[in-house]
Coordinates of C-alpha atoms in Angstrom, one line a residue:
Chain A
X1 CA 99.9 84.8 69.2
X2 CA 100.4 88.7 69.2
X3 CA 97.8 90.1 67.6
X4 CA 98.2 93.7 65.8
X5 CA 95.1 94.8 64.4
X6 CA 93.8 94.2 68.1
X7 CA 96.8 96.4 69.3
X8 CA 96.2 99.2 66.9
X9 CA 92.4 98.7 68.3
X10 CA 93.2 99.2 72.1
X11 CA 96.2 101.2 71.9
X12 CA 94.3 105.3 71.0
X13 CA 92.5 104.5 74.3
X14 CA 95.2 103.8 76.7
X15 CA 97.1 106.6 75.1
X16 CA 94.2 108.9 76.3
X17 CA 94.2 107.4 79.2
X18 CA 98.4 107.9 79.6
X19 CA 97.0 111.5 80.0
X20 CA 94.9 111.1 83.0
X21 CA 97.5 109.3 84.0
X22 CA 100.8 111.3 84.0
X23 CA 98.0 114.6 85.1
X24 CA 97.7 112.4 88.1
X25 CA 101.7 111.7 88.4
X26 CA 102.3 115.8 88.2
X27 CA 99.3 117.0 90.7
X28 CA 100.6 114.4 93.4
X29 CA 104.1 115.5 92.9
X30 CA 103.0 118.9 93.5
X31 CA 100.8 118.1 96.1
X32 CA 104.1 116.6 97.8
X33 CA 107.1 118.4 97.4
X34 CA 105.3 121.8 99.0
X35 CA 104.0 119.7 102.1
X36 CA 107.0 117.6 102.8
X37 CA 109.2 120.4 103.1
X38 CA 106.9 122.0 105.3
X39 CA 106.8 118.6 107.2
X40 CA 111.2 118.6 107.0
X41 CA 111.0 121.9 108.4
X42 CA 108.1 121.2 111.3
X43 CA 110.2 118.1 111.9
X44 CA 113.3 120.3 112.6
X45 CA 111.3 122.8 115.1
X46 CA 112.5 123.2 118.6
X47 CA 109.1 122.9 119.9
X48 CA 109.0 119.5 121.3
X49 CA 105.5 118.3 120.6
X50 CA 105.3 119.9 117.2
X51 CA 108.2 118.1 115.9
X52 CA 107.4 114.7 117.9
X53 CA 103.8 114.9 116.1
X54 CA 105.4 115.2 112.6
X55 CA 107.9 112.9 113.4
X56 CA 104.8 110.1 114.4
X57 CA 102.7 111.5 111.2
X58 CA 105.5 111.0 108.6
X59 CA 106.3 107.3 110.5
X60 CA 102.6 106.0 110.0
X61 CA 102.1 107.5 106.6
X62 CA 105.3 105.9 105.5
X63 CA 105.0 102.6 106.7
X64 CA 101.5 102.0 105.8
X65 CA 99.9 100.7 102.7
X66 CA 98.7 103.1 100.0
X67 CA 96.2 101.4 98.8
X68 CA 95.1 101.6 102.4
X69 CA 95.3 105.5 102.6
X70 CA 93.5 106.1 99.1
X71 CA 90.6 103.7 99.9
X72 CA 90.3 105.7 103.3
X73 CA 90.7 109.4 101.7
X74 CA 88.2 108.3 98.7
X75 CA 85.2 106.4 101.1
X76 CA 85.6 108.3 104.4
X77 CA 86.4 111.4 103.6
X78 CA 82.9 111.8 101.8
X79 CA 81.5 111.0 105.1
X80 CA 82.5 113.9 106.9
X81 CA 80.6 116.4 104.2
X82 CA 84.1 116.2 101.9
X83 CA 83.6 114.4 98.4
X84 CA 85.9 113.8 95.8
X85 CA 86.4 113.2 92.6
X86 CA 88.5 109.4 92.4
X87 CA 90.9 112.5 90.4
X88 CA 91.4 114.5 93.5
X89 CA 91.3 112.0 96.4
X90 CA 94.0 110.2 94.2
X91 CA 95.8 113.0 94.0
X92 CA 96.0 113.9 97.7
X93 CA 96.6 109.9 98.4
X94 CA 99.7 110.0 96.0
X95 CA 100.4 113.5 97.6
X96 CA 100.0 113.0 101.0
X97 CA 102.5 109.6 100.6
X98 CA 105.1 110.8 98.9
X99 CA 105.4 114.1 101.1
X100 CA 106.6 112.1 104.1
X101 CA 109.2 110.3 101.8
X102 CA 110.4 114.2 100.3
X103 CA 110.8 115.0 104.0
X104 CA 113.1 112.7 104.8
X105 CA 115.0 113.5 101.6
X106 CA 114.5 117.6 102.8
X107 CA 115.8 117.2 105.9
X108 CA 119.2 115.2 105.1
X109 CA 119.5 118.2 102.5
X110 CA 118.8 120.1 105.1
X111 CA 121.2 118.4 107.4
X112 CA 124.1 118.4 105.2
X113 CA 124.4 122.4 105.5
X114 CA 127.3 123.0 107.4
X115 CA 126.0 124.6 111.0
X116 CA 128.7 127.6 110.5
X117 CA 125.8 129.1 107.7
X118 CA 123.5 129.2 110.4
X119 CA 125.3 130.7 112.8
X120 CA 126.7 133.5 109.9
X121 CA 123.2 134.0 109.3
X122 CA 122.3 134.8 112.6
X123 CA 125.2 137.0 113.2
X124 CA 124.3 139.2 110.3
X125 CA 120.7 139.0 112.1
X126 CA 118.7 137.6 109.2
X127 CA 114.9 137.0 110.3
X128 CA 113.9 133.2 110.6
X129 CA 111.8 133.1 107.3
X130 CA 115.3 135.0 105.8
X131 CA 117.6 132.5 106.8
X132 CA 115.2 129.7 105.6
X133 CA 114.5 131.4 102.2
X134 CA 117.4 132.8 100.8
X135 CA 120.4 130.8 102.7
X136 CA 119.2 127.2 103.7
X137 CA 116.6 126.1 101.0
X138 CA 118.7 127.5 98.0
X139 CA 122.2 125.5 99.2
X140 CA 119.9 122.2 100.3
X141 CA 117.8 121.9 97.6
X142 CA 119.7 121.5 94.0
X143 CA 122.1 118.4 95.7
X144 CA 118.7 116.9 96.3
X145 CA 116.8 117.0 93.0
X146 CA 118.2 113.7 91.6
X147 CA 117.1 112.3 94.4
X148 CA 113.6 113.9 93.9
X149 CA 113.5 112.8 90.2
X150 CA 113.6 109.1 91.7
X151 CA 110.7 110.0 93.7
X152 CA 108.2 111.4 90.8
X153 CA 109.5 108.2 88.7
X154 CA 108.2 106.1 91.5
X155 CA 104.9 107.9 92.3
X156 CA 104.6 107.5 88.0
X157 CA 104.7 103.7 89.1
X158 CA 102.2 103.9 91.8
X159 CA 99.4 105.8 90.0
X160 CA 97.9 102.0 88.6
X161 CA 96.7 102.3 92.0
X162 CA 94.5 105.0 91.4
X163 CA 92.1 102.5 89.1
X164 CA 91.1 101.0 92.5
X165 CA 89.1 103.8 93.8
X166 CA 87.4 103.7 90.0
X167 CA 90.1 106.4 87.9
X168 CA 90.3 105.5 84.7
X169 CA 94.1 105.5 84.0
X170 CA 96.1 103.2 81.8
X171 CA 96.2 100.1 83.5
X172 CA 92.1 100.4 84.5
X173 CA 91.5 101.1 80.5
X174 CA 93.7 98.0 79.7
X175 CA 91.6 95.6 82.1
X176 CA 88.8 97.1 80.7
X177 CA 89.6 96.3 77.3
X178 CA 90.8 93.2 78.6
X179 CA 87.3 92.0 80.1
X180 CA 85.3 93.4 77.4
X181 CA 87.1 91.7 74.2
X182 CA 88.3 88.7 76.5
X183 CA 91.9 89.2 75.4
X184 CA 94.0 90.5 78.4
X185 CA 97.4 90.0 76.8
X186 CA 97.7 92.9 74.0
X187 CA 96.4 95.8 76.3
X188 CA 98.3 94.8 79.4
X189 CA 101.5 94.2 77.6
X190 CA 101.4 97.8 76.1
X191 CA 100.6 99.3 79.4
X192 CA 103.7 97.4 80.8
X193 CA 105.7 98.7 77.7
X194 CA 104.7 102.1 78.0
X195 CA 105.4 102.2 81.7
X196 CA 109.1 100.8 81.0
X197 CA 109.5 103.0 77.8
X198 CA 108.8 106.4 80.2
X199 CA 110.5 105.2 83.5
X200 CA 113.1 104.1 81.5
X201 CA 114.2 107.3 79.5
X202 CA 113.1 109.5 82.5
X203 CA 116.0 107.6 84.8
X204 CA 118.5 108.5 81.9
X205 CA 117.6 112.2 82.2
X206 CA 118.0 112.1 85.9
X207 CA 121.5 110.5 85.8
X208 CA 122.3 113.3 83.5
X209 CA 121.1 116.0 86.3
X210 CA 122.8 114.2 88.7
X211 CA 126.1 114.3 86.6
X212 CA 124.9 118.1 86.9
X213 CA 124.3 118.5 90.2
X214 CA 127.7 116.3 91.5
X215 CA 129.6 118.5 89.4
Chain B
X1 CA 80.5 85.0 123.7
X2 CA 82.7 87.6 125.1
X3 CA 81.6 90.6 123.3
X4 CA 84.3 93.4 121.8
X5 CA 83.2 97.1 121.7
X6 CA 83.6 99.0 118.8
X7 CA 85.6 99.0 116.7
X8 CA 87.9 96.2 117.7
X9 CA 85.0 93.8 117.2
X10 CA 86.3 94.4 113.3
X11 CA 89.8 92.9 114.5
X12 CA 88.5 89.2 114.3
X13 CA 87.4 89.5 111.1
X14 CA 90.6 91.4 110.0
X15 CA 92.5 89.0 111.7
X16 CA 92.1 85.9 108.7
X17 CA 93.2 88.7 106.2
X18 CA 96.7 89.1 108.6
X19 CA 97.1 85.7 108.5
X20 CA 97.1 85.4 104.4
X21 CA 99.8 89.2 104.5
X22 CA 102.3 87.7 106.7
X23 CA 102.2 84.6 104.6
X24 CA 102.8 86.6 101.7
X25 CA 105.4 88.7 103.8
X26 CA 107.5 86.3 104.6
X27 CA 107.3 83.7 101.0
X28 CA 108.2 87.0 99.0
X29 CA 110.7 88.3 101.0
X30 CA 112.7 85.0 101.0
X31 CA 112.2 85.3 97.1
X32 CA 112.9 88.4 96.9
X33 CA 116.6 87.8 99.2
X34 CA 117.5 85.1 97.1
X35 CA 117.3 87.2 93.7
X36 CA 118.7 90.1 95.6
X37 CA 121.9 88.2 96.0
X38 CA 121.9 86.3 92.5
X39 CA 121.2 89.9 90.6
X40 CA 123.3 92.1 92.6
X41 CA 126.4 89.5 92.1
X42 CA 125.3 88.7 88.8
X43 CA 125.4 93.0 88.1
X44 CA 129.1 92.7 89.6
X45 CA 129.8 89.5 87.4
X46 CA 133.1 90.6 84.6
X47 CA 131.3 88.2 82.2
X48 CA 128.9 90.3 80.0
X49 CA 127.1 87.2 79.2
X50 CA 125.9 87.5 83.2
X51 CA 125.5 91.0 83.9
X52 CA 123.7 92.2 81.2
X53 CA 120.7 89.7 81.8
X54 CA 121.0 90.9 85.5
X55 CA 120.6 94.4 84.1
X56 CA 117.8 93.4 82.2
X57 CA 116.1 92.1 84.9
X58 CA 116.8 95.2 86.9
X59 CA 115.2 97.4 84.5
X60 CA 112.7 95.1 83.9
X61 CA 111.3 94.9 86.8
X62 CA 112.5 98.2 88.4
X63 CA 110.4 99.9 85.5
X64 CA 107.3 98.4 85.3
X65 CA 105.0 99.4 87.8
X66 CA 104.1 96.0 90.6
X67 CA 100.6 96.3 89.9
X68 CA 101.1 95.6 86.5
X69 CA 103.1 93.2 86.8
X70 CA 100.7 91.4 88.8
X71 CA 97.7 92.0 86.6
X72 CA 99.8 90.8 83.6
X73 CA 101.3 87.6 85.6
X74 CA 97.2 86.9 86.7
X75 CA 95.5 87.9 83.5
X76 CA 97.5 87.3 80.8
X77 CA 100.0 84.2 82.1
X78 CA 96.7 81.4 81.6
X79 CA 96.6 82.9 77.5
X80 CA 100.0 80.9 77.3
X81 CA 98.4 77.7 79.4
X82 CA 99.9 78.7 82.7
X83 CA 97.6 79.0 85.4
X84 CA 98.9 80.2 88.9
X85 CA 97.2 80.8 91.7
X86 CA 96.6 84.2 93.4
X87 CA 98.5 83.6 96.0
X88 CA 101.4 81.5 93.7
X89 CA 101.2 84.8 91.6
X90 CA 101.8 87.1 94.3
X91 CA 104.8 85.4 96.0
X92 CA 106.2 85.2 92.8
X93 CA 105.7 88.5 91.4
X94 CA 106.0 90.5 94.9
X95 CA 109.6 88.2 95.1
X96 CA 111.0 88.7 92.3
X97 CA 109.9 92.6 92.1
X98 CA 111.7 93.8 95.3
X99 CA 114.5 91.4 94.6
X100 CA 115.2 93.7 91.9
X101 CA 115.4 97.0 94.0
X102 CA 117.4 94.4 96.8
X103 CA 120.1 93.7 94.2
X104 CA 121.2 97.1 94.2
X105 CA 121.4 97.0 98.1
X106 CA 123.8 94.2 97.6
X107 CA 125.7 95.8 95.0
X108 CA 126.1 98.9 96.2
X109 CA 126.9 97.3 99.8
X110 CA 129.5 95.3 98.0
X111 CA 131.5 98.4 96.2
X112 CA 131.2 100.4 99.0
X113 CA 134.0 97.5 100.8
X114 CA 137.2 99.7 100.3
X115 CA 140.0 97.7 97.2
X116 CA 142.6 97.9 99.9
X117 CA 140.9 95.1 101.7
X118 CA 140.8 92.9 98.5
X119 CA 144.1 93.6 97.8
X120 CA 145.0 92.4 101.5
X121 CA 143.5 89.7 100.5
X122 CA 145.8 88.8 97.3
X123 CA 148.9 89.5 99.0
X124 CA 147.9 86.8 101.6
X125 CA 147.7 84.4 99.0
X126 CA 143.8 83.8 99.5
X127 CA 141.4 82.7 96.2
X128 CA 139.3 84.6 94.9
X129 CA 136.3 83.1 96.7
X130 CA 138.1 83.0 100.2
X131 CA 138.4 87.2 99.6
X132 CA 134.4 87.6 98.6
X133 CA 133.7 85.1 101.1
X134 CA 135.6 85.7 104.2
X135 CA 136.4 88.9 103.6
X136 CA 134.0 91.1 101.7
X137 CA 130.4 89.7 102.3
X138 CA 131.3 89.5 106.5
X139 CA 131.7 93.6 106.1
X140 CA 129.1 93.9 103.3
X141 CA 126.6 92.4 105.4
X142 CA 126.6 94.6 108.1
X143 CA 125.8 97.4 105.7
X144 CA 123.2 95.5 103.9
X145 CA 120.9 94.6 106.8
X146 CA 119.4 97.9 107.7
X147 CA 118.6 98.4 103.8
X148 CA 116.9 95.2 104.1
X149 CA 114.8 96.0 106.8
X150 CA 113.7 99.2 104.9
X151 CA 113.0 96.8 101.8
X152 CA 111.0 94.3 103.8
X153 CA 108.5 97.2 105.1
X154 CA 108.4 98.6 101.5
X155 CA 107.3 94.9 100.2
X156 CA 104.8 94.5 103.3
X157 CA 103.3 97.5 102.2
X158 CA 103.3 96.1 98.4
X159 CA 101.2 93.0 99.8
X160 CA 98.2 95.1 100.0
X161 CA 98.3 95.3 96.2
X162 CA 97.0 91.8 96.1
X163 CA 93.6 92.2 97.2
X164 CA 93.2 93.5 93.6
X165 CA 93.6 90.2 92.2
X166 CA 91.0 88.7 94.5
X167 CA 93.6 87.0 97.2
X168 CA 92.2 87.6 100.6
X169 CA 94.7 89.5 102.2
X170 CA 94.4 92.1 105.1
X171 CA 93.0 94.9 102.3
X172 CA 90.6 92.6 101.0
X173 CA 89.4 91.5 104.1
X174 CA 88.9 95.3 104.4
X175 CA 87.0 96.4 101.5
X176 CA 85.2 92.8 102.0
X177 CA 83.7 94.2 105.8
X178 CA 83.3 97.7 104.6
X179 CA 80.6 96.3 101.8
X180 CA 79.0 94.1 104.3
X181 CA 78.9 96.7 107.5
X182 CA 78.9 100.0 105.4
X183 CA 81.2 100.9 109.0
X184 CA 83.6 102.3 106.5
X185 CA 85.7 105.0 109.0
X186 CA 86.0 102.3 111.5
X187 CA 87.2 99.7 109.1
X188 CA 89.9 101.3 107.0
X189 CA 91.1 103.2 110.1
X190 CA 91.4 99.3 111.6
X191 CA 93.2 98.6 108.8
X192 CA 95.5 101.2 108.8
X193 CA 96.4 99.7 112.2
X194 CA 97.0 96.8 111.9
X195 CA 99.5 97.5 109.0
X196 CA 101.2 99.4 111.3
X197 CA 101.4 96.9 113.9
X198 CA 103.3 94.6 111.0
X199 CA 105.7 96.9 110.3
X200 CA 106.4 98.8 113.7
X201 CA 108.8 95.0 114.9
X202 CA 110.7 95.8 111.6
X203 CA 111.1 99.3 112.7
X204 CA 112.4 98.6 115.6
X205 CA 114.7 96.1 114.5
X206 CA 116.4 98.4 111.7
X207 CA 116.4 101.1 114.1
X208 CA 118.6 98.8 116.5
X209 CA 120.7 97.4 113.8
X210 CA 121.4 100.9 112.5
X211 CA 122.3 102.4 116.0
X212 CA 124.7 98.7 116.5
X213 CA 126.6 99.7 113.3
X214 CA 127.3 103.0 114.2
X215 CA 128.6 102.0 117.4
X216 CA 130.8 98.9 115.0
X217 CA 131.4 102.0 112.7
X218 CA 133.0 104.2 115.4

């Protein structure tokens, strides 16, 4: 049934591929976490349109396909003078998706300091950016890493998505394969495996920092 | 022939792909409820021989990514003589995919019902069943339902993942018009749309049933 020589045949390839793949994981989670705490923040301003224009933004990103978005980023974009690599517009698909989740998970952060830090703040007449940077975000942010860590395991789920606007990451390698030697059940399987294995152990460390973090 | 300007003349077209998502939408979610309920109480279960398959399945399907497990379920399944449909495969998949992240909604709903009201319960004499029954799951519920709504907009927007094994969904229909019109802006933007459309009645719904538990809640 299983076939091993076949396995060890496939397998250096996908593991090159696991590369591209976890690259791709990283970039978007960077290209997240900045921008959705920008967007937590915008969401939070006291100027009415601003914050009703986030608050629509993060609604339609969130509750829209992402297949949807990356097909749109990776074939319309180019039309308006902007192409990208399948690396990059995957990146700013994952990116872009996941920042309107980390907002929501900024602002209850946010939300859970008490308003009495505020108001010390601006007693001792901290500036805005002061307040933000060295009271707020340092007391908001550590309670809300595990939560975070969830996040970047789940965008590590999402990047087989990536293989439909043509990056060649694990799962396209596997179908590859797959098509080419006309056995689809070896280099699937291991991509399956390999996505278990790594979400897997990743969730143990983040009930460890969570352990931490509640403390 | 009542002609539609631009780009809502797309919407027609689109339309057939709605049809085949809300299918999908609504076959998966009633999967995906029923294994929410039979993993989360199987999770609870003080037999070991019930909860650790439960777990299993959890982690099972919790860590392997949905597109995988569709590929494998559409590529792989026929190598050991079972040949499903794309559409069988996606219901199934889809189902039993979020009914593993629903059967923590259930779970956690479940401990969240404080012990004082199960031991009410055994000091009016009622089984074990009448307590989970008429007691817990009434309050449980209530929590649950919002969560759910969340869930079933999360698994509309994991429909879309089935146009990549060739069931003509709403994305399919998509990429199928951008190839033939080359109007891609206008398509995926129509697209985009009309997901939103599905979803914004669910979003309205959890947003009512959260703001009726708080009022419950105070």
């Amino acid at each position: 049934m299983w076939d091993w020589s076949y396995t060890l045949f496939v397998l250096p390839d996908i593991l090159k591929a696991l590369k591209i793949t976890i690259l791709a994981t990283f970039l978007g989670f960077a290209m997240a976490s900045i921008p959705g705490l920008i967007l937590a923040i915008c969401r939070r301003s006291q100027y009415k349109p601003l914050s009703m224009a986030v608050g629509a933004f993060v609604e339609f990103i969130r509750t829209t396909p992402l297949l949807a978005q990356l097909y749109f980023i990776f074939y319309v974009f180019p039309q308006f003078g902007l192409a990208l690599s399948p690396l990059a517009a995957g990146v700013i698909g994952l990116g872009l998706h996941y920042s309107t989740y980390l907002s929501e998970v900024y602002r209850a952060g946010i939300d859970s300091i008490p308003q009495a830090q505020w108001e010390a703040a601006t007693a001792l007449s901290f500036s805005t950016r002061h307040i933000w940077l060295k009271i707020i975000l340092p007391q908001a942010i550590p309670p809300i890493l595990p939560v975070m860590g969830n996040y970047l395991i789940g965008m590590f789920k999402d990047t087989p998505l990536l293989s439909a606007i043509t990056l060649v990451e694990i799962l396209q390698v596997a179908k590859l394969q797959g098509s080419q030697y006309f056995r689809y059940l070896e280099p699937i399987t291991i991509v399956g495996l390999l996505f278990l294995i790594l979400s897997y152990v990743s969730s143990l460390g983040i009930k460890r920092l969570e352990a931490r973090v509640n403390h | 022939m009542i002609l539609i300007p631009a780009p809502f003349d797309l919407v027609p077209y689109l339309l057939q792909g709605v049809g085949v998502t809300v299918q999908l939408l609504i076959a998966s979610s009633a999967l995906a409820l029923i294994m929410s309920f039979l993993i989360g109480y199987g999770r609870l279960s003080r037999y070991r021989i019930i909860s650790l398959p439960a777990t299993v399945y959890l982690e099972f399907f919790r860590g392997t990514s949905l597109l995988v497990q569709l590929f494998w379920a559409y590529f792989v399944l026929p190598f050991f003589g079972i040949t499903l449909s794309a559409m069988t495969t996606g219901i199934i998949v889809i189902g039993l995919n979020y009914g593993a992240y629903g059967s923590e909604i259930v779970r956690s709903s479940i401990l969240s019902i404080p012990k004082a009201q199960i031991e009410a319960g055994i000091a009016l004499n009622m089984t074990r069943f009448q307590i989970s029954y008429r007691v817990i799951l009434p309050q449980a519920l209530v929590i649950m339902l919002p969560s759910f709504g969340n869930l079933a907009i999360e698994l509309l927007k994991g429909t879309a993942l089935v146009s990549l094994i060739t069931l003509n969904d709403l994305m399919f229909q998509g990429t199928v018009l951008r190839n033939t019109t080359l109007r891609t802006a206008e398509v995926f933007s129509m697209v985009l749309m009309l997901y939103f459309i599905l979803a914004y009645p669910i979003i309205l719904g959890v947003r009512k049933l959260e703001n009726r538990l708080s009022v419950w809640r105070a």
